Short mmCIF file of C-alpha atoms in Angstrom, two decimals:
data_model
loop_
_atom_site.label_atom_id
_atom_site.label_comp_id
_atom_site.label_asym_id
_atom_site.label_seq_id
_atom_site.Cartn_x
_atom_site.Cartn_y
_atom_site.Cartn_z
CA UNK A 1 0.00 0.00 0.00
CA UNK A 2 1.27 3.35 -0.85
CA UNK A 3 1.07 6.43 1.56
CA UNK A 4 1.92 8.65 -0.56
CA UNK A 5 -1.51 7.94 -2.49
CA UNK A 6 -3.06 7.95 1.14
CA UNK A 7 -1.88 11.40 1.63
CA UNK A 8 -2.43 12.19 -2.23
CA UNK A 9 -6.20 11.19 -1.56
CA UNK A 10 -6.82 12.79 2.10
CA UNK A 11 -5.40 15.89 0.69
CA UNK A 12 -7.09 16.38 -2.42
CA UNK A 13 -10.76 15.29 -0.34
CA UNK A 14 -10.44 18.04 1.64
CA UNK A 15 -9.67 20.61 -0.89
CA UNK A 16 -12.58 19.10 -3.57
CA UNK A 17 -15.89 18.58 -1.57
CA UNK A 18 -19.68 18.53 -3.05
CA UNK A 19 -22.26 19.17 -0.38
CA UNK A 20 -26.48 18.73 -0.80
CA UNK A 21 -28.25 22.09 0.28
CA UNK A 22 -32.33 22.48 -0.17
CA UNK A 23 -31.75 19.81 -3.31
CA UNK A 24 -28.82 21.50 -4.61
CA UNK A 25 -25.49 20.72 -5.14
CA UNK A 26 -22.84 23.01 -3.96
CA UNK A 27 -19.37 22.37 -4.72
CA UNK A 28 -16.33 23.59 -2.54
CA UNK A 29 -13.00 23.80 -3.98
CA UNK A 30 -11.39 25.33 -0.98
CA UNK A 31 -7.67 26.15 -1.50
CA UNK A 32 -7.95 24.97 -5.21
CA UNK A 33 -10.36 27.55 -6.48
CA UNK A 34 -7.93 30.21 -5.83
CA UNK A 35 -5.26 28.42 -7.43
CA UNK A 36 -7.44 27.50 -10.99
CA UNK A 37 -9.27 30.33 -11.22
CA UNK A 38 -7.97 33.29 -13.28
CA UNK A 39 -8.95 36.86 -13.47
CA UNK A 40 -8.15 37.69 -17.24
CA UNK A 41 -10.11 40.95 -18.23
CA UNK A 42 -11.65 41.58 -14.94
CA UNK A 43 -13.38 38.60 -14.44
CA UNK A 44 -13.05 35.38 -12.79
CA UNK A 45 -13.55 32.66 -14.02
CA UNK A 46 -13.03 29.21 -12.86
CA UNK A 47 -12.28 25.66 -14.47
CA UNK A 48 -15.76 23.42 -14.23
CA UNK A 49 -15.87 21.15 -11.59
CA UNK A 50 -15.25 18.09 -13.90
CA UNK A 51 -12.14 20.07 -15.29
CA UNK A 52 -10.26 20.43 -12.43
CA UNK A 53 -10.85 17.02 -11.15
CA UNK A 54 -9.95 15.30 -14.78
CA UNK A 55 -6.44 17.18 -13.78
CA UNK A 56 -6.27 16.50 -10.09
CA UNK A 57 -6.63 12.72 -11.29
CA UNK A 58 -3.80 13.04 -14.01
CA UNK A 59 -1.54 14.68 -11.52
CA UNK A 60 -1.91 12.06 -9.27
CA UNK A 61 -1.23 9.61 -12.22
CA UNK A 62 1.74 11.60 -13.14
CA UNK A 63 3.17 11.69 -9.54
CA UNK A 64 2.79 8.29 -8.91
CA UNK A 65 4.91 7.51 -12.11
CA UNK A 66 7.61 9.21 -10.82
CA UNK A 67 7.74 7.87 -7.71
CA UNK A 68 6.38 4.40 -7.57
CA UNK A 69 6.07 1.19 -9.97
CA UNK A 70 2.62 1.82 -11.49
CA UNK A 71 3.67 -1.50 -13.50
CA UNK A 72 1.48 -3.44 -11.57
CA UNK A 73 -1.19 -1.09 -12.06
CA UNK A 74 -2.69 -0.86 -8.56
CA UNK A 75 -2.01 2.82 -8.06
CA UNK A 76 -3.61 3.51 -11.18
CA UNK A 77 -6.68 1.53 -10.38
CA UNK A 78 -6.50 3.33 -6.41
CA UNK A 79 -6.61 6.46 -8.22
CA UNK A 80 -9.26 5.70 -10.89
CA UNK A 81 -11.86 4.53 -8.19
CA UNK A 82 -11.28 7.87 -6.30
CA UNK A 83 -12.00 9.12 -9.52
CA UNK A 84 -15.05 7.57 -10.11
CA UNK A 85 -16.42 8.19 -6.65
CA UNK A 86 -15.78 12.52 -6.70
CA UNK A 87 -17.81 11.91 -10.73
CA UNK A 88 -20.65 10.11 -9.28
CA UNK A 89 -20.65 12.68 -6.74
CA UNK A 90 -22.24 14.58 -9.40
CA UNK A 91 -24.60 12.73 -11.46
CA UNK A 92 -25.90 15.40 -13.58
CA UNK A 93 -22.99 15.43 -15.47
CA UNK A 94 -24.71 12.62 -17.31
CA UNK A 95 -21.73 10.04 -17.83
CA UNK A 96 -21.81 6.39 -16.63
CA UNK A 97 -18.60 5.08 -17.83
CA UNK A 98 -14.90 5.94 -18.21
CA UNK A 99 -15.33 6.23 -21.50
CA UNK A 100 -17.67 8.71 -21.45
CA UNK A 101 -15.83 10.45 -19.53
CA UNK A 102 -12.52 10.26 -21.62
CA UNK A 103 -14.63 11.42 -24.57
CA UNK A 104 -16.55 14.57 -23.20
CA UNK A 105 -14.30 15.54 -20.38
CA UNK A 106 -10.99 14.74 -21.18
CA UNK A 107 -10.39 15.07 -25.03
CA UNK A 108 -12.89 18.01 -25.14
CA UNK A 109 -10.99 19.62 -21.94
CA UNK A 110 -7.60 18.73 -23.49
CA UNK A 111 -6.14 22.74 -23.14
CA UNK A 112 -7.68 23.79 -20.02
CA UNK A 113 -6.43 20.48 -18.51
CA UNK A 114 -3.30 20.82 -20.27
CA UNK A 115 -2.78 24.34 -18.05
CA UNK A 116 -3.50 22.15 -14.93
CA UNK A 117 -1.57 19.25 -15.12
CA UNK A 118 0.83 19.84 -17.86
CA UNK A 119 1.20 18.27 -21.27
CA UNK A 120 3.49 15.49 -19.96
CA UNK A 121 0.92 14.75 -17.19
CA UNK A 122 -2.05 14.63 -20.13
CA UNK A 123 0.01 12.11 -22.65
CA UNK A 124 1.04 9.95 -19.48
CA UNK A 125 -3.13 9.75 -18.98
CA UNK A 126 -3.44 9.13 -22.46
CA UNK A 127 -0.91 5.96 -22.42
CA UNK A 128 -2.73 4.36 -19.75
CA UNK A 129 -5.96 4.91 -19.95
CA UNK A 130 -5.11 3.68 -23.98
CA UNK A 131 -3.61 0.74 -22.84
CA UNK A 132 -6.26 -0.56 -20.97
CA UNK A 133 -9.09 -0.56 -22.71
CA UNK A 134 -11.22 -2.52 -20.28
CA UNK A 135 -11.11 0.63 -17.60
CA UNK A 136 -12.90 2.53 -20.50
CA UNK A 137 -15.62 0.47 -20.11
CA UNK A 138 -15.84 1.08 -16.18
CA UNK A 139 -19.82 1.83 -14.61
CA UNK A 140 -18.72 4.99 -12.34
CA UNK A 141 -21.58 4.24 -9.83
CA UNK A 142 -19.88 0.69 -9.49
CA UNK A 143 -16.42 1.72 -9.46
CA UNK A 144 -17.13 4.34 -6.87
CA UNK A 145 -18.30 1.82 -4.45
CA UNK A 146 -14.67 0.70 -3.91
CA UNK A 147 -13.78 3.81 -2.94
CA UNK A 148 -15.23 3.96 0.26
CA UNK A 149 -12.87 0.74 2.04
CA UNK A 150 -9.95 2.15 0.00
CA UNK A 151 -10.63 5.33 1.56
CA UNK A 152 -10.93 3.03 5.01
CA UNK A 153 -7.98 1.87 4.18
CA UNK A 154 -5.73 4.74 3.62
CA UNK A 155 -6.97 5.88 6.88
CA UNK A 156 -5.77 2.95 8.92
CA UNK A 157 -2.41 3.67 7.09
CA UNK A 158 -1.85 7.32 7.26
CA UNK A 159 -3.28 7.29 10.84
CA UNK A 160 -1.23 5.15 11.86
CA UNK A 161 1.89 6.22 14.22
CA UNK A 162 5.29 4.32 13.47
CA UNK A 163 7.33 5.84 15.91
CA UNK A 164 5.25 5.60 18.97
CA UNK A 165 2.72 2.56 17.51
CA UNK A 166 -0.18 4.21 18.71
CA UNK A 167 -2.93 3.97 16.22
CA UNK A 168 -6.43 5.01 18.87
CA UNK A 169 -8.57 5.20 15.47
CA UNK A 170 -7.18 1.95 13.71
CA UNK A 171 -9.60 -0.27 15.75
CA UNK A 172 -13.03 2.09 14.58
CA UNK A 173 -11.31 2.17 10.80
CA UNK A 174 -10.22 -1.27 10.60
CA UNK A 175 -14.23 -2.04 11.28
CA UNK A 176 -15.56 0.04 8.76
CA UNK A 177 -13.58 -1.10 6.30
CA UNK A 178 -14.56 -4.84 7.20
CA UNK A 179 -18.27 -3.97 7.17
CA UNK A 180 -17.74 -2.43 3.18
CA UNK A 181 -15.23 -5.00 1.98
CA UNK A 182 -17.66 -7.38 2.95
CA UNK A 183 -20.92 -5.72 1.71
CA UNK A 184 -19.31 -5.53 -1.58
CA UNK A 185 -18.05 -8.71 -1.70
CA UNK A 186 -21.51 -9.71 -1.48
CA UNK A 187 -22.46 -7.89 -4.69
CA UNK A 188 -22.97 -9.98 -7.70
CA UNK A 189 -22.03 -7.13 -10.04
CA UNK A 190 -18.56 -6.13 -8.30
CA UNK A 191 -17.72 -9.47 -7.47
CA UNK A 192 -18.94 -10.84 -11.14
CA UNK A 193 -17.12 -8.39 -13.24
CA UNK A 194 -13.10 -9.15 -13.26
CA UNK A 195 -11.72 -5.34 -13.25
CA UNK A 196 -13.74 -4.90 -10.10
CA UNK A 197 -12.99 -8.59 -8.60
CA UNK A 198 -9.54 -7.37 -9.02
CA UNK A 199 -9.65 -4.27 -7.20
CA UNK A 200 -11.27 -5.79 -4.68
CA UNK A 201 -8.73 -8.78 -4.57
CA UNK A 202 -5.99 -5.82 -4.34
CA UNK A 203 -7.58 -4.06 -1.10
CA UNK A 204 -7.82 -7.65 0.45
CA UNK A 205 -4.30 -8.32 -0.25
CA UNK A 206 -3.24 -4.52 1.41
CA UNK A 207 -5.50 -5.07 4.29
CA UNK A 208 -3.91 -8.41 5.31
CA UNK A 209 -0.68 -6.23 4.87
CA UNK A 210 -1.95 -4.24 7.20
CA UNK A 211 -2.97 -6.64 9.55
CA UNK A 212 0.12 -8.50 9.74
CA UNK A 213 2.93 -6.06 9.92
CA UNK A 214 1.77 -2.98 11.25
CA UNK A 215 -1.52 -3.80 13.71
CA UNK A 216 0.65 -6.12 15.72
CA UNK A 217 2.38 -3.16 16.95
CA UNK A 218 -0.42 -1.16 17.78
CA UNK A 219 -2.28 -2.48 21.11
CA UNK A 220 -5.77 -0.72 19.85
CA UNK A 221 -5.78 -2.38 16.74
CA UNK A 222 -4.22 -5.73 17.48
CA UNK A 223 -7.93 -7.75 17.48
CA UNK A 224 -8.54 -6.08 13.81
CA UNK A 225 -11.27 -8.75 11.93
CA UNK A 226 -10.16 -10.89 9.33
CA UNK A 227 -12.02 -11.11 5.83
CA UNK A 228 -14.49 -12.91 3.64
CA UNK A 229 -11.94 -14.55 0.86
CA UNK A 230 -12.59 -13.44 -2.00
CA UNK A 231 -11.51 -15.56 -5.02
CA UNK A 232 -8.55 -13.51 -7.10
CA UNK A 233 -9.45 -12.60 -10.67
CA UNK A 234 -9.08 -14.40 -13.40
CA UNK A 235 -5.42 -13.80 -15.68
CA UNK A 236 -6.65 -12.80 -19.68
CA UNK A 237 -5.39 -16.53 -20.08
CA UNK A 238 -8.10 -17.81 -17.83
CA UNK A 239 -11.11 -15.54 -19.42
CA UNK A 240 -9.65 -17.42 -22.73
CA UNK A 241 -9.64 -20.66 -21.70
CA UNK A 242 -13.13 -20.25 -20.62
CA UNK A 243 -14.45 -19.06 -23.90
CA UNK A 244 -12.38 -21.41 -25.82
CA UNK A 245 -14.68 -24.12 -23.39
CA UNK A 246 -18.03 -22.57 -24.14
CA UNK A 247 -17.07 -22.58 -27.68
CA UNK A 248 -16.00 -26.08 -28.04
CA UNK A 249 -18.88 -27.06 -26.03
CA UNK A 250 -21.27 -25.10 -28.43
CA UNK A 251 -19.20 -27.30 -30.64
CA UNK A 252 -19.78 -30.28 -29.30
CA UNK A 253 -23.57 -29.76 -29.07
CA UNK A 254 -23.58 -28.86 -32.82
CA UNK A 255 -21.58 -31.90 -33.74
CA UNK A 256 -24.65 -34.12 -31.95
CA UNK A 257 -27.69 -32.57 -33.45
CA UNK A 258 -26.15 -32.20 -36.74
CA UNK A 259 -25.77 -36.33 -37.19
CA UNK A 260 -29.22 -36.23 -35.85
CA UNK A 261 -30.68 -33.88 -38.00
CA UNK A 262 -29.31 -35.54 -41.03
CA UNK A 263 -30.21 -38.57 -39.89
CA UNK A 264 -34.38 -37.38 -39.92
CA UNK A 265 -34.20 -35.08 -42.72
CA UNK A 266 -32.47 -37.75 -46.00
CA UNK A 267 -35.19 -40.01 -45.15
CA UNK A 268 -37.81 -37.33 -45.14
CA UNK A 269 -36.17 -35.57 -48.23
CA UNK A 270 -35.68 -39.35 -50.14
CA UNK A 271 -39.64 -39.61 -49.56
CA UNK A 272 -40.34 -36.54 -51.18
CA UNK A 273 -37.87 -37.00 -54.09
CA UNK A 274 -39.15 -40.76 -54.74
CA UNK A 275 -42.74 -39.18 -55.17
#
């Protein structure tokens, strides 16, 4: 697990918030507003909402390229569920998948965002969202659910005290992220997709981490609960094998009726023709 996306995420929730008043939205940039807002003839005018978190999420993607292995791909998922979860904060922006997203926010946005996070930052977005193809395809209102135990998660971490091992909030965050791990891990739509299954697999994996190496130092967060398993998603050469089954089977099938088919219909078609 990487702090420096815990402290990335805590950071960035604080300064981008979205808060319901009298059935409308109000959106609170905090320290960020003054910082993408410009003043150009008089007026001021701020970045959209969508803007400045398209290039909040691309500097994240860019920092974590420079300073961790995003090879594996886990800080890029982290980051794209946070993602998901601050969009589907506000629905009415009418998008559902990554894709959308991409399409209307990104490539439309590309100079604005280009200001923000730099041009480096935008191609580095543009190789890996490119190069995954399936992430395009992401439901935001899914992906956004596993948000909330990564965001559990990073709490047990960050909160977490090395030098003196005294954690007093581990114990309450270590049981909320229990109660959503396992809530999702009960949903047939996270749990029956493989790009969720995965990121789900991942927080498992970081939470066990957790649990082994760090809460056995810390006496408030030494009785932490262990997990459903959950069963670890399925390599590309799995998905194949699995298709190349269900085709052979199909296979199969045809290869029975066919005989049998044939078998009723020269008789049938030998009648007709000797008449």
């Amino acid at each position: 697990m990487s702090e420096h996306l815990c402290e990335a995420i805590n950071h960035f929730d604080k300064d981008i918030t979205l808060k319901a008043n009298d059935s409308k939205l109000i959106i609170d940039l905090n320290k960020i507003q003054k910082e993408y807002c410009t003043s150009e003839n008089g007026k001021r005018e701020c970045y959209s909402y969508e803007v400045i978190v398209s290039s909040v999420f691309i500097i994240l993607l860019k920092f974590f390229m420079s300073r961790d292995d995003l090879k594996n791909n886990k800080l890029a998922e982290y980051t794209i569920s946070w993602l998901c979860y601050k969009l589907n904060q506000k629905e009415e922006n009418g998008i559902t998948n990554l894709d959308d997203f991409h399409n209307k926010y990104i490539k439309e946005n590309k100079k604005d965002i280009e200001k923000i996070a730099g041009i480096e930052g935008y191609n580095s977005y543009n190789d890996i969202i490119n190069n995954k193809i399936d992430l395009k395809t992401i439901d935001i209102k899914e992906m956004s659910k596993l948000y909330l135990p990564l965001k559990s998660l990073c709490n047990m971490y960050t909160e977490f005290d090395t030098k003196n091992n005294n954690c007093t909030k581990c114990s309450k965050d270590a049981k909320e992220f229990v109660e959503k791990y396992n809530e999702i891990n009960e949903d047939p739509i996270i749990t029956g997709n493989n790009s969720y299954r995965k990121i789900l697999f991942t927080l498992f994996n970081d939470y066990n981490i957790f649990k082994s190496y760090r809460a056995k130092k810390c006496s408030a967060c030494n009785n932490v609960s262990t997990l459903t398993d959950i069963s670890p998603p399925q390599s590309p050469i799995e998905n194949f094998l699995e298709a190349s089954e269900a085709t052979l089977s199909s296979s199969s099938i045809a290869s029975k009726l066919i005989p049998a088919l044939l078998i009723f219909a020269i008789p049938v078609f030998l009648g007709i023709a000797y008449k």
